[in-house]
mmCIF file of C-alpha atoms and ligand atoms in Angstrom:
data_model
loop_
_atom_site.group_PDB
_atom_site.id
_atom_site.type_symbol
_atom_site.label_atom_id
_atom_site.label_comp_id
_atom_site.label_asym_id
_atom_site.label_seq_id
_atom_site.Cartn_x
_atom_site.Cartn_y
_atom_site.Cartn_z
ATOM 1 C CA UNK J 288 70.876 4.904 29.095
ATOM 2 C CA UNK J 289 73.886 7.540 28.826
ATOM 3 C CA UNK J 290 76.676 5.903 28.184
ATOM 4 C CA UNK J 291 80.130 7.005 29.025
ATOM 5 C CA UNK J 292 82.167 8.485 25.780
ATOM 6 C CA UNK J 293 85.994 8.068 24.756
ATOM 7 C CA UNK J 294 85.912 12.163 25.689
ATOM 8 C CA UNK J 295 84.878 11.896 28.907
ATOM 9 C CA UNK J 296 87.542 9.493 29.672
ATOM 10 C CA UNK J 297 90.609 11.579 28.500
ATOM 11 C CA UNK J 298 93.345 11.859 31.430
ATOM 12 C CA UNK J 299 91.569 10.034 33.730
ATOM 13 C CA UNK J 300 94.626 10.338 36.092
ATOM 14 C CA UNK J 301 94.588 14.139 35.979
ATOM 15 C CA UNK J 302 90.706 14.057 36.545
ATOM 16 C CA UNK J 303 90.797 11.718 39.720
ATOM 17 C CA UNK J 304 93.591 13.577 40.571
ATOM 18 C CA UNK J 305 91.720 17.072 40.810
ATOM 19 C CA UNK J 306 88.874 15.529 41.948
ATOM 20 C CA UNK J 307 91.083 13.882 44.853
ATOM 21 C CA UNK J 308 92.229 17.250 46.187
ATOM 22 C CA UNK J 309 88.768 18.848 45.928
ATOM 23 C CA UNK J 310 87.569 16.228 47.879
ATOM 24 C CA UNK J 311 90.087 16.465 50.693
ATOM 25 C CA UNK J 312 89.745 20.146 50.963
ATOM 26 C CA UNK J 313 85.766 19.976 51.064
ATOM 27 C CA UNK J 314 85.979 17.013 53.856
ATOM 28 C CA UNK J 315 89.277 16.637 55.185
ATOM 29 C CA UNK J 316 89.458 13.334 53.749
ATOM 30 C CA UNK J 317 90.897 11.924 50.530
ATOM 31 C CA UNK J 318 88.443 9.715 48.326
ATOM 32 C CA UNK J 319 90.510 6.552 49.914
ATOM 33 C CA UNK J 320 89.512 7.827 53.443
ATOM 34 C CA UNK J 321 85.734 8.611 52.236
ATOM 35 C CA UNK J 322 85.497 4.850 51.462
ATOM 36 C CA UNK J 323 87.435 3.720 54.559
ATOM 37 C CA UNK J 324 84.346 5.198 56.537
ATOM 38 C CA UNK J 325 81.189 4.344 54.379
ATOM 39 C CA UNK J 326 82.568 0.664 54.152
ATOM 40 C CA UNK J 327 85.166 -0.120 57.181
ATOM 41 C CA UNK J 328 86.692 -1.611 54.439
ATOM 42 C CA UNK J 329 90.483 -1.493 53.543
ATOM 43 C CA UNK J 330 92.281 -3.046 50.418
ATOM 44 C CA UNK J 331 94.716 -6.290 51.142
ATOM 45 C CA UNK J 332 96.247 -7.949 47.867
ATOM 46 C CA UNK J 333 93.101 -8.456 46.237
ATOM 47 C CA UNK J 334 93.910 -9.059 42.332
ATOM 48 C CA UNK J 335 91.337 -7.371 40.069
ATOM 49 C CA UNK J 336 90.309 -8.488 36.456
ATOM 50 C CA UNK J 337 89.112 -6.095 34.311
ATOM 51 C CA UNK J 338 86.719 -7.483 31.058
ATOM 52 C CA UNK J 339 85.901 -5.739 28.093
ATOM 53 C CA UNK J 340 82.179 -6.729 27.061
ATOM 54 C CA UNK J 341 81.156 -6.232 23.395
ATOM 55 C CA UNK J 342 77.487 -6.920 23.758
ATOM 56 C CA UNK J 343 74.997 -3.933 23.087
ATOM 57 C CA UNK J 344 76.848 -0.678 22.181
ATOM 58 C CA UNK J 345 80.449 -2.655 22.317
ATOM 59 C CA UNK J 346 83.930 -1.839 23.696
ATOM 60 C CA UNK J 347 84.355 1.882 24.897
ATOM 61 C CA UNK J 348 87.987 2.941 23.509
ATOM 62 C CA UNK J 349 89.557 3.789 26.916
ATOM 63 C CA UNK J 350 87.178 2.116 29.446
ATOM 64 C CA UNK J 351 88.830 -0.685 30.447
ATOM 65 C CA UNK J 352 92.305 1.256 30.234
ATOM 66 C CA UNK J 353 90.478 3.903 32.449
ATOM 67 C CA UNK J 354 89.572 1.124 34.526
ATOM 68 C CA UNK J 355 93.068 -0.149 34.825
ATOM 69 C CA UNK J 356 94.400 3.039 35.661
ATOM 70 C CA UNK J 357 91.324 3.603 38.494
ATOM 71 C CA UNK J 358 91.701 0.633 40.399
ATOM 72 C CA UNK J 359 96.121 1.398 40.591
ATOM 73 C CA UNK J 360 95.788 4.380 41.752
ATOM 74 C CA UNK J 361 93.639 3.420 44.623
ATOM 75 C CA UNK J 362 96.232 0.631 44.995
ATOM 76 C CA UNK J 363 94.814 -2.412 43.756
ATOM 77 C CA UNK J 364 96.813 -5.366 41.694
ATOM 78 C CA UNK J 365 94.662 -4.883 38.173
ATOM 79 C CA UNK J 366 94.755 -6.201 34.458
ATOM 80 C CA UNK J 367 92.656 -6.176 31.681
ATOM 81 C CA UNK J 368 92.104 -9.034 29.917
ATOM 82 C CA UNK J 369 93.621 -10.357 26.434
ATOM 83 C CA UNK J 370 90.054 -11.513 25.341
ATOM 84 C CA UNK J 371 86.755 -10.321 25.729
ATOM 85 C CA UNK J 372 83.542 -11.140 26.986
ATOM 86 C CA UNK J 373 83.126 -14.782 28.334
ATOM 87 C CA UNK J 374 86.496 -15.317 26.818
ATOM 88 C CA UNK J 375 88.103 -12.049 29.284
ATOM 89 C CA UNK J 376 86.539 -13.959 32.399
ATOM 90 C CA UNK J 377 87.563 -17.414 31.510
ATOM 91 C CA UNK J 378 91.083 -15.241 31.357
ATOM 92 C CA UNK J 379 90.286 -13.640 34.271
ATOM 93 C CA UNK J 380 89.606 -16.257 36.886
ATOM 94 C CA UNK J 381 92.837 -18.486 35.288
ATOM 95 C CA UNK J 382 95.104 -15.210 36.150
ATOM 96 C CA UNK J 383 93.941 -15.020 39.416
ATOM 97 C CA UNK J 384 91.679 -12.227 39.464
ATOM 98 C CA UNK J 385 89.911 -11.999 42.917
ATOM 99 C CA UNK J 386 87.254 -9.215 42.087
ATOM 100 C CA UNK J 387 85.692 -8.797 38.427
ATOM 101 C CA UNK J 388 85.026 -5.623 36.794
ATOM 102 C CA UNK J 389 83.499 -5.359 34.077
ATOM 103 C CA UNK J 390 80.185 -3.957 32.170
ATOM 104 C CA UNK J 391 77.609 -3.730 29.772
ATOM 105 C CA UNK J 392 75.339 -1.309 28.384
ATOM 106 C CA UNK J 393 72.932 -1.160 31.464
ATOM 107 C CA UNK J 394 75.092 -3.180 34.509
ATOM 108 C CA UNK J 395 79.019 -1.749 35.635
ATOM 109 C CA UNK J 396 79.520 -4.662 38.298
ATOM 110 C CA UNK J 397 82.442 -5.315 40.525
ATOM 111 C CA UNK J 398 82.159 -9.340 41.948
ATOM 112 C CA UNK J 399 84.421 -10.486 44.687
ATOM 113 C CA UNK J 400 84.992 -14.503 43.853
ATOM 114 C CA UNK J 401 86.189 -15.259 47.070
ATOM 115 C CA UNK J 402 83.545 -13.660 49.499
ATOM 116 C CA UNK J 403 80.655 -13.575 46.988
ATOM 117 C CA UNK J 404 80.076 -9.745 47.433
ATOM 118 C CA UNK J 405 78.601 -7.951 44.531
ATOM 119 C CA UNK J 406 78.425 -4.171 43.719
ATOM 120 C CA UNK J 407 76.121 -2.240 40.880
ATOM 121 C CA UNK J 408 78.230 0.960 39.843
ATOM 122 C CA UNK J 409 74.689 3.017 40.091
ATOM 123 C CA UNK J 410 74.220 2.939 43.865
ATOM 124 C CA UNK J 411 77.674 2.755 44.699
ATOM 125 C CA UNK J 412 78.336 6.147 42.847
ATOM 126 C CA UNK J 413 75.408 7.827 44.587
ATOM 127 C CA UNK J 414 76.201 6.724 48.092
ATOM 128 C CA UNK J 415 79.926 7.964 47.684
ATOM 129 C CA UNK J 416 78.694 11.104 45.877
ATOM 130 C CA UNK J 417 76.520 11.374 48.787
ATOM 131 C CA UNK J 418 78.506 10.886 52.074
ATOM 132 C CA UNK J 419 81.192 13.182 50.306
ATOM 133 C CA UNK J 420 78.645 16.023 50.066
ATOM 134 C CA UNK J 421 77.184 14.979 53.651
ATOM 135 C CA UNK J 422 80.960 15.387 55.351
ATOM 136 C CA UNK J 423 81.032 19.297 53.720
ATOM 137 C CA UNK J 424 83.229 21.551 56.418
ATOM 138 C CA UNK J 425 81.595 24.222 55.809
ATOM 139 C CA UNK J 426 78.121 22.978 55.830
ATOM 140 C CA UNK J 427 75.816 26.103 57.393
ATOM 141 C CA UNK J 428 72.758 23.509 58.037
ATOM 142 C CA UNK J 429 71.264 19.734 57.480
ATOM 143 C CA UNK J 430 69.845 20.789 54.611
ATOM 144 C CA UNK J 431 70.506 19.015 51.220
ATOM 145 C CA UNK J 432 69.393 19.540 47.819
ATOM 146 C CA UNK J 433 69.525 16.605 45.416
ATOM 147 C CA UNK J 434 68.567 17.109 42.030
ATOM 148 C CA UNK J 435 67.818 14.010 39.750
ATOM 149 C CA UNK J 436 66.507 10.866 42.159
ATOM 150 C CA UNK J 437 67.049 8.133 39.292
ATOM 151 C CA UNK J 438 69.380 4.999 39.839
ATOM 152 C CA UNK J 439 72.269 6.805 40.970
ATOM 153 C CA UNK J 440 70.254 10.187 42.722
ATOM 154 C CA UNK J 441 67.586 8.041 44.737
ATOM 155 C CA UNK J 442 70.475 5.753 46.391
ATOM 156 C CA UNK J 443 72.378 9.455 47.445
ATOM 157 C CA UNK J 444 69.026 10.582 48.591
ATOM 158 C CA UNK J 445 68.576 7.555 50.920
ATOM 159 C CA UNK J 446 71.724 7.360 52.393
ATOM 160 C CA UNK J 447 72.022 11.209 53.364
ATOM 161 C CA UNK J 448 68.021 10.520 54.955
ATOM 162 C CA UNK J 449 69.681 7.707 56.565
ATOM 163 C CA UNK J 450 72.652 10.194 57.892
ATOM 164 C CA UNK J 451 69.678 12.276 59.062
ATOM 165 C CA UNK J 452 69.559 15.027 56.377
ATOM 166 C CA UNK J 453 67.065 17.074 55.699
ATOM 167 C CA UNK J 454 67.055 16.432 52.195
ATOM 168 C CA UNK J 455 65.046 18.419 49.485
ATOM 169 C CA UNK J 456 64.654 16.650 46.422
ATOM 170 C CA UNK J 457 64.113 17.464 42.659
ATOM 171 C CA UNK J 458 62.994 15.638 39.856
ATOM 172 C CA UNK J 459 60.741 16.535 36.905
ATOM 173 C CA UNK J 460 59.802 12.855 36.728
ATOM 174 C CA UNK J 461 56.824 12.967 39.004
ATOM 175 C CA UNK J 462 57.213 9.343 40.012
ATOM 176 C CA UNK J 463 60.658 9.109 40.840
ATOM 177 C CA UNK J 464 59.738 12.540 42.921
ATOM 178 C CA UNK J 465 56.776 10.735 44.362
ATOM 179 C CA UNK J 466 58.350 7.511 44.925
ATOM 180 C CA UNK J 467 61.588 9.420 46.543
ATOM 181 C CA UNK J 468 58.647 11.729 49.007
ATOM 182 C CA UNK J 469 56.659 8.406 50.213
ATOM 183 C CA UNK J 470 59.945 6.127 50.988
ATOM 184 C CA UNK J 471 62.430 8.262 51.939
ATOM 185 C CA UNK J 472 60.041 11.271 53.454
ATOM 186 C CA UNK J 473 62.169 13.387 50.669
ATOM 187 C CA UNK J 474 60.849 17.122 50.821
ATOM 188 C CA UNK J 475 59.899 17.998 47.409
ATOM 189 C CA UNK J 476 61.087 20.876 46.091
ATOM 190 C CA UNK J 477 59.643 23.603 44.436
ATOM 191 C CA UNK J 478 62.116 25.220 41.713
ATOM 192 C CA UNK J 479 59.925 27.957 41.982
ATOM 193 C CA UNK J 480 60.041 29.113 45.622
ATOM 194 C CA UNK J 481 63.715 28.306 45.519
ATOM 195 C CA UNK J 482 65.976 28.739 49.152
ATOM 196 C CA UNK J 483 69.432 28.545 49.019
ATOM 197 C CA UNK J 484 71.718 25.289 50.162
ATOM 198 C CA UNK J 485 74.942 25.263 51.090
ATOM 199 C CA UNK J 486 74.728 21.189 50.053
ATOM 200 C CA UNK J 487 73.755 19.893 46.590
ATOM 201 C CA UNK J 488 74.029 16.371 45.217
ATOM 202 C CA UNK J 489 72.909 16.166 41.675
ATOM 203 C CA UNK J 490 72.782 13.166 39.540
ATOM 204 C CA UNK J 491 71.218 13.847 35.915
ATOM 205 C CA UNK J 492 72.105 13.085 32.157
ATOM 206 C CA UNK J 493 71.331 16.749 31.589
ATOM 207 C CA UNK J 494 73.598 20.262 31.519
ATOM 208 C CA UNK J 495 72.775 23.155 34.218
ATOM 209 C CA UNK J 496 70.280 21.742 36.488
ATOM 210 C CA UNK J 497 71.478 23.899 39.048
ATOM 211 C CA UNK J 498 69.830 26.769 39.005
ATOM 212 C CA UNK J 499 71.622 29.939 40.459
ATOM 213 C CA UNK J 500 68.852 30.815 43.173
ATOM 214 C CA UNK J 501 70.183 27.780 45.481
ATOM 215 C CA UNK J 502 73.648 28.410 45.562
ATOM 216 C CA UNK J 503 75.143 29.545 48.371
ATOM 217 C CA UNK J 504 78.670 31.376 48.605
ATOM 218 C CA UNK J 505 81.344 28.493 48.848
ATOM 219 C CA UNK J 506 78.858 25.856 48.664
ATOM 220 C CA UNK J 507 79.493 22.466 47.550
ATOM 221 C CA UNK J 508 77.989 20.469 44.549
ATOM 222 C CA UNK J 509 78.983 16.903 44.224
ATOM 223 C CA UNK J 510 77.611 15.607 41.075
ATOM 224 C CA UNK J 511 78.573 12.292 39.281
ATOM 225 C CA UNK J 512 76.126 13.287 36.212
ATOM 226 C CA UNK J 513 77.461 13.991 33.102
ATOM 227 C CA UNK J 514 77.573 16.628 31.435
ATOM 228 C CA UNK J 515 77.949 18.973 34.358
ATOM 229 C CA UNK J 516 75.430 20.481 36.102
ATOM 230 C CA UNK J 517 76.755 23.795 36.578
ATOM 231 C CA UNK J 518 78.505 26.008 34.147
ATOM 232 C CA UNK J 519 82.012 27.100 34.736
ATOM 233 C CA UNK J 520 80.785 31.021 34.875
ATOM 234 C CA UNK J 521 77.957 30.243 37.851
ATOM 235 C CA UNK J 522 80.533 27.970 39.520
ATOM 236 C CA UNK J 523 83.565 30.627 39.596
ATOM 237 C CA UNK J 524 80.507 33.855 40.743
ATOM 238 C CA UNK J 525 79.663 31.620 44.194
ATOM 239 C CA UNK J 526 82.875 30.088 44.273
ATOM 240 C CA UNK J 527 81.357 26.564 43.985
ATOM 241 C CA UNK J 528 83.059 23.587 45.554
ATOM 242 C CA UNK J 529 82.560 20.749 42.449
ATOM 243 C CA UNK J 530 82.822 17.261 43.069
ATOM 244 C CA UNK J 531 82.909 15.844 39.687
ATOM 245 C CA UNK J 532 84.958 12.900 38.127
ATOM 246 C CA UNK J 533 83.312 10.566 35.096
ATOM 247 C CA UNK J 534 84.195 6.927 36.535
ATOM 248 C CA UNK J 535 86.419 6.707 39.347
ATOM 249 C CA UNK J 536 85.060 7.764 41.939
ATOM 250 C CA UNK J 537 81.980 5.441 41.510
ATOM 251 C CA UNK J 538 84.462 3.046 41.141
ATOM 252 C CA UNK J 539 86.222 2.503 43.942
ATOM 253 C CA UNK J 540 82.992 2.879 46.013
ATOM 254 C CA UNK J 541 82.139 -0.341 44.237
ATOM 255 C CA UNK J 542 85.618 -1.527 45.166
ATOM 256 C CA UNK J 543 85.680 -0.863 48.672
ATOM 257 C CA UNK J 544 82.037 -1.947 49.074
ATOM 258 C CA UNK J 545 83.038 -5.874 48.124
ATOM 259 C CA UNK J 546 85.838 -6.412 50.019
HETATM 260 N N1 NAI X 843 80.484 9.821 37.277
HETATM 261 C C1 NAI X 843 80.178 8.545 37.482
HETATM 262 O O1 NAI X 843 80.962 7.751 38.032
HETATM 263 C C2 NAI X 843 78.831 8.058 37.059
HETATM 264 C C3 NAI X 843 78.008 8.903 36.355
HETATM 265 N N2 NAI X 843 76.744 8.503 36.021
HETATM 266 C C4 NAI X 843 75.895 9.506 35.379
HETATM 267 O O2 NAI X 843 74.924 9.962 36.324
HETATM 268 C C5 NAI X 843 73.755 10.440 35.628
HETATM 269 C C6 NAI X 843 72.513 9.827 36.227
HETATM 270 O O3 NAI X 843 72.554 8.436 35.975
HETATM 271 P P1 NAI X 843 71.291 7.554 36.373
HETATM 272 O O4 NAI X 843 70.822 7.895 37.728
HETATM 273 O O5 NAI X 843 71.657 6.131 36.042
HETATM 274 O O6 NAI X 843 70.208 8.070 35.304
HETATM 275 P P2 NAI X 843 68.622 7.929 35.460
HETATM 276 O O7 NAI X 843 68.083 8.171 34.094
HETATM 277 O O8 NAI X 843 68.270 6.683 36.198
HETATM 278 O O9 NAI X 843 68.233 9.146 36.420
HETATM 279 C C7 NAI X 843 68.395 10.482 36.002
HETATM 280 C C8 NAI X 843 67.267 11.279 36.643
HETATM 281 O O10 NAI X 843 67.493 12.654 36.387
HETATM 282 C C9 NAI X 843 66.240 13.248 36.168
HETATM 283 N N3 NAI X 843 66.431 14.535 35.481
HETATM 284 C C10 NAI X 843 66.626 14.778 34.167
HETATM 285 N N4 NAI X 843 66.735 16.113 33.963
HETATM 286 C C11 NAI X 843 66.627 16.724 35.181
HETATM 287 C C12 NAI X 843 66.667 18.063 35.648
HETATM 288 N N5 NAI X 843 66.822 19.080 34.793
HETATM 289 N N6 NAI X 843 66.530 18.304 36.969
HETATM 290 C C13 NAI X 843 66.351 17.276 37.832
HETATM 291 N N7 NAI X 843 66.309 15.958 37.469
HETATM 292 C C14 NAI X 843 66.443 15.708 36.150
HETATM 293 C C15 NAI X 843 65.462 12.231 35.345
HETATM 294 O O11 NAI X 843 64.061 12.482 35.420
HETATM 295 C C16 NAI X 843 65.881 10.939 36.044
HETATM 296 O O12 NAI X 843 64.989 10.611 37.080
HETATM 297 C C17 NAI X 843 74.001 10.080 34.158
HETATM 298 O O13 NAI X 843 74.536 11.217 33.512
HETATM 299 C C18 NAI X 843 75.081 9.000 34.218
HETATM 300 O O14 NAI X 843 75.882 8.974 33.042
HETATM 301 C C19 NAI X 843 76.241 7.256 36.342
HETATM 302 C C20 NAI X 843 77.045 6.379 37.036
HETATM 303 C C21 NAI X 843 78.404 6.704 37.421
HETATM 304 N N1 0TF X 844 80.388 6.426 34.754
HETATM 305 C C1 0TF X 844 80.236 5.032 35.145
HETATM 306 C C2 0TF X 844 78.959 4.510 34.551
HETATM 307 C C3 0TF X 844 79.168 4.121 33.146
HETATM 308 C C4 0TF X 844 77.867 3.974 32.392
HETATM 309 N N2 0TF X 844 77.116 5.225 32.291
HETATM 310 C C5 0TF X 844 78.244 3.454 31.043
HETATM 311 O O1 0TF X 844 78.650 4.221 30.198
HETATM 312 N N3 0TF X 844 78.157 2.138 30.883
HETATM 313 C C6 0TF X 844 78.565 1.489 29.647
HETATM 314 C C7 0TF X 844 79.945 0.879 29.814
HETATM 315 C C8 0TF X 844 80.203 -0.033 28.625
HETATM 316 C C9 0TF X 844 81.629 -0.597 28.685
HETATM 317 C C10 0TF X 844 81.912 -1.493 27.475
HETATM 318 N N4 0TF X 844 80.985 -2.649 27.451
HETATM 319 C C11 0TF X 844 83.337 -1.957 27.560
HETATM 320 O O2 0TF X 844 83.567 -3.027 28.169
HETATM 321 O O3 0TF X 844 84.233 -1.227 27.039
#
């Protein structure tokens, strides 16, 4: 399980900033409008409680600050609890939270108490990741690339079939390949007889996945994994549009998809 570091979190503001205006230039939306249309879904005065969890690998420094700082910039009400754990929620629900964020080493969930709606960060961050690389400007075809089809990658994968993609997928994990070609009709793709996309959605644990045969001038990579995909020299040669934030983005996809 790769778990988010302290590093990765520094100026999260600045980072969902950037990654705000890359979005809006790739789409013509912001990320607040990108949610809007995956979820019809607009925030009221919903109040949301933010627990630290110790179990497993413990507290993350600047996770639940990061958190905090997330949710008010997309305009939510948010706190983070005094106490932690059972202690946080018990805090939570007294202070009038209305949603609950809050995670462990293997489950980021956001819970809305009043309509019972329930999001897992994993498929919430692929399906944003996703429809913001399907709604590309500049997009020459239908073709997608998506590299890594794990808990985050096979989500993405399903929802651009769904948006009727033609979606080439990658994954050196034959089963999640398999698995992604016999559901989803996901054309597997052959690093070695490589064709270039103008689309890529990548979602690995692992450094330069991308390799420089697909990319097309200008083209757009939107990629939640960490560390990046793409190194800063192949991304400035083809001009690469790249999507990439560490926890907000995935986020307020939760957010939006519970209210
Ligand atoms: N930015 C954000 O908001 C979020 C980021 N993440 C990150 O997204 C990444 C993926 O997370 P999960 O899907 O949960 O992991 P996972 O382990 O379920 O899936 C990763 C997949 O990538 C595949 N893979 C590994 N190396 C590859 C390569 N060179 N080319 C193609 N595929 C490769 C693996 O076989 C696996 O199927 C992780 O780095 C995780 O930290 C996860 C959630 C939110
Ligand atoms: N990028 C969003 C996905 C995060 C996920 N890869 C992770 O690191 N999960 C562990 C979070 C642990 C938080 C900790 N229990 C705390 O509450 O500080």
């Amino acid at each position: 399980m790769a778990l988010l570091t302290p590093n990765d979190l520094i100026n999260i503001n600045k980072q969902l900033q950037e990654a705000d205006s890359t979005v809006q230039r790739v789409t013509g939306l912001d990320i607040k409008g990108i949610c809007k249309a995956l979820y019809g879904t607009f925030p009221g005065s919903e109040k949301v409680g933010i627990v630290p969890v110790t179990s497993g690998n413990g507290i993350i420094g600047n996770f639940s600050a990061s958190l905090n700082a997330i949710t008010q910039y997309f305009g939510f009400e948010s706190f983070v609890t005094d106490m932690l754990d059972v202690s946080g929620y018990y805090e939570a629900v007294r202070n009038g939270a209305e949603i609950i964020l809050m995670a462990d080493d293997y489950t980021f969930l956001a819970h809305n108490l009043k309509n019972g709606k329930m999001a897992n960060n994993q498929p919430c961050t692929g399906i944003i990741y996703a429809e913001i690389a399907s709604r590309y400007l500049k997009a020459d075809s239908k073709n997608v690339l998506v590299v890594g089809l794990g808990k985050v990658g096979f989500p993405g994968a399903a929802h651009l079939v769904q948006k009727g993609f033609r979606v080439y997928g990658y994954d050196p994990d034959e089963n999640f390949l398999q698995r992604a070609v016999s559901s989803l009709g996901v054309i597997p793709f052959n690093p070695e007889k490589p064709k270039k996309f103008s689309i890529i959605f990548e979602a690995t644990p692992c450094a330069n996945t991308i390799p420089e045969p697909v990319l097309s001038e200008n083209c757009v990579l939107s990629t939640p994994g960490i560390p990046c995909a793409i190194s800063e020299e192949l991304r400035t040669k083809y001009d690469v549009q790249l999507v990439a934030e560490p926890l907000g983005i995935g986020t307020v996809s939760m957010l939006y998809s519970v209210l």
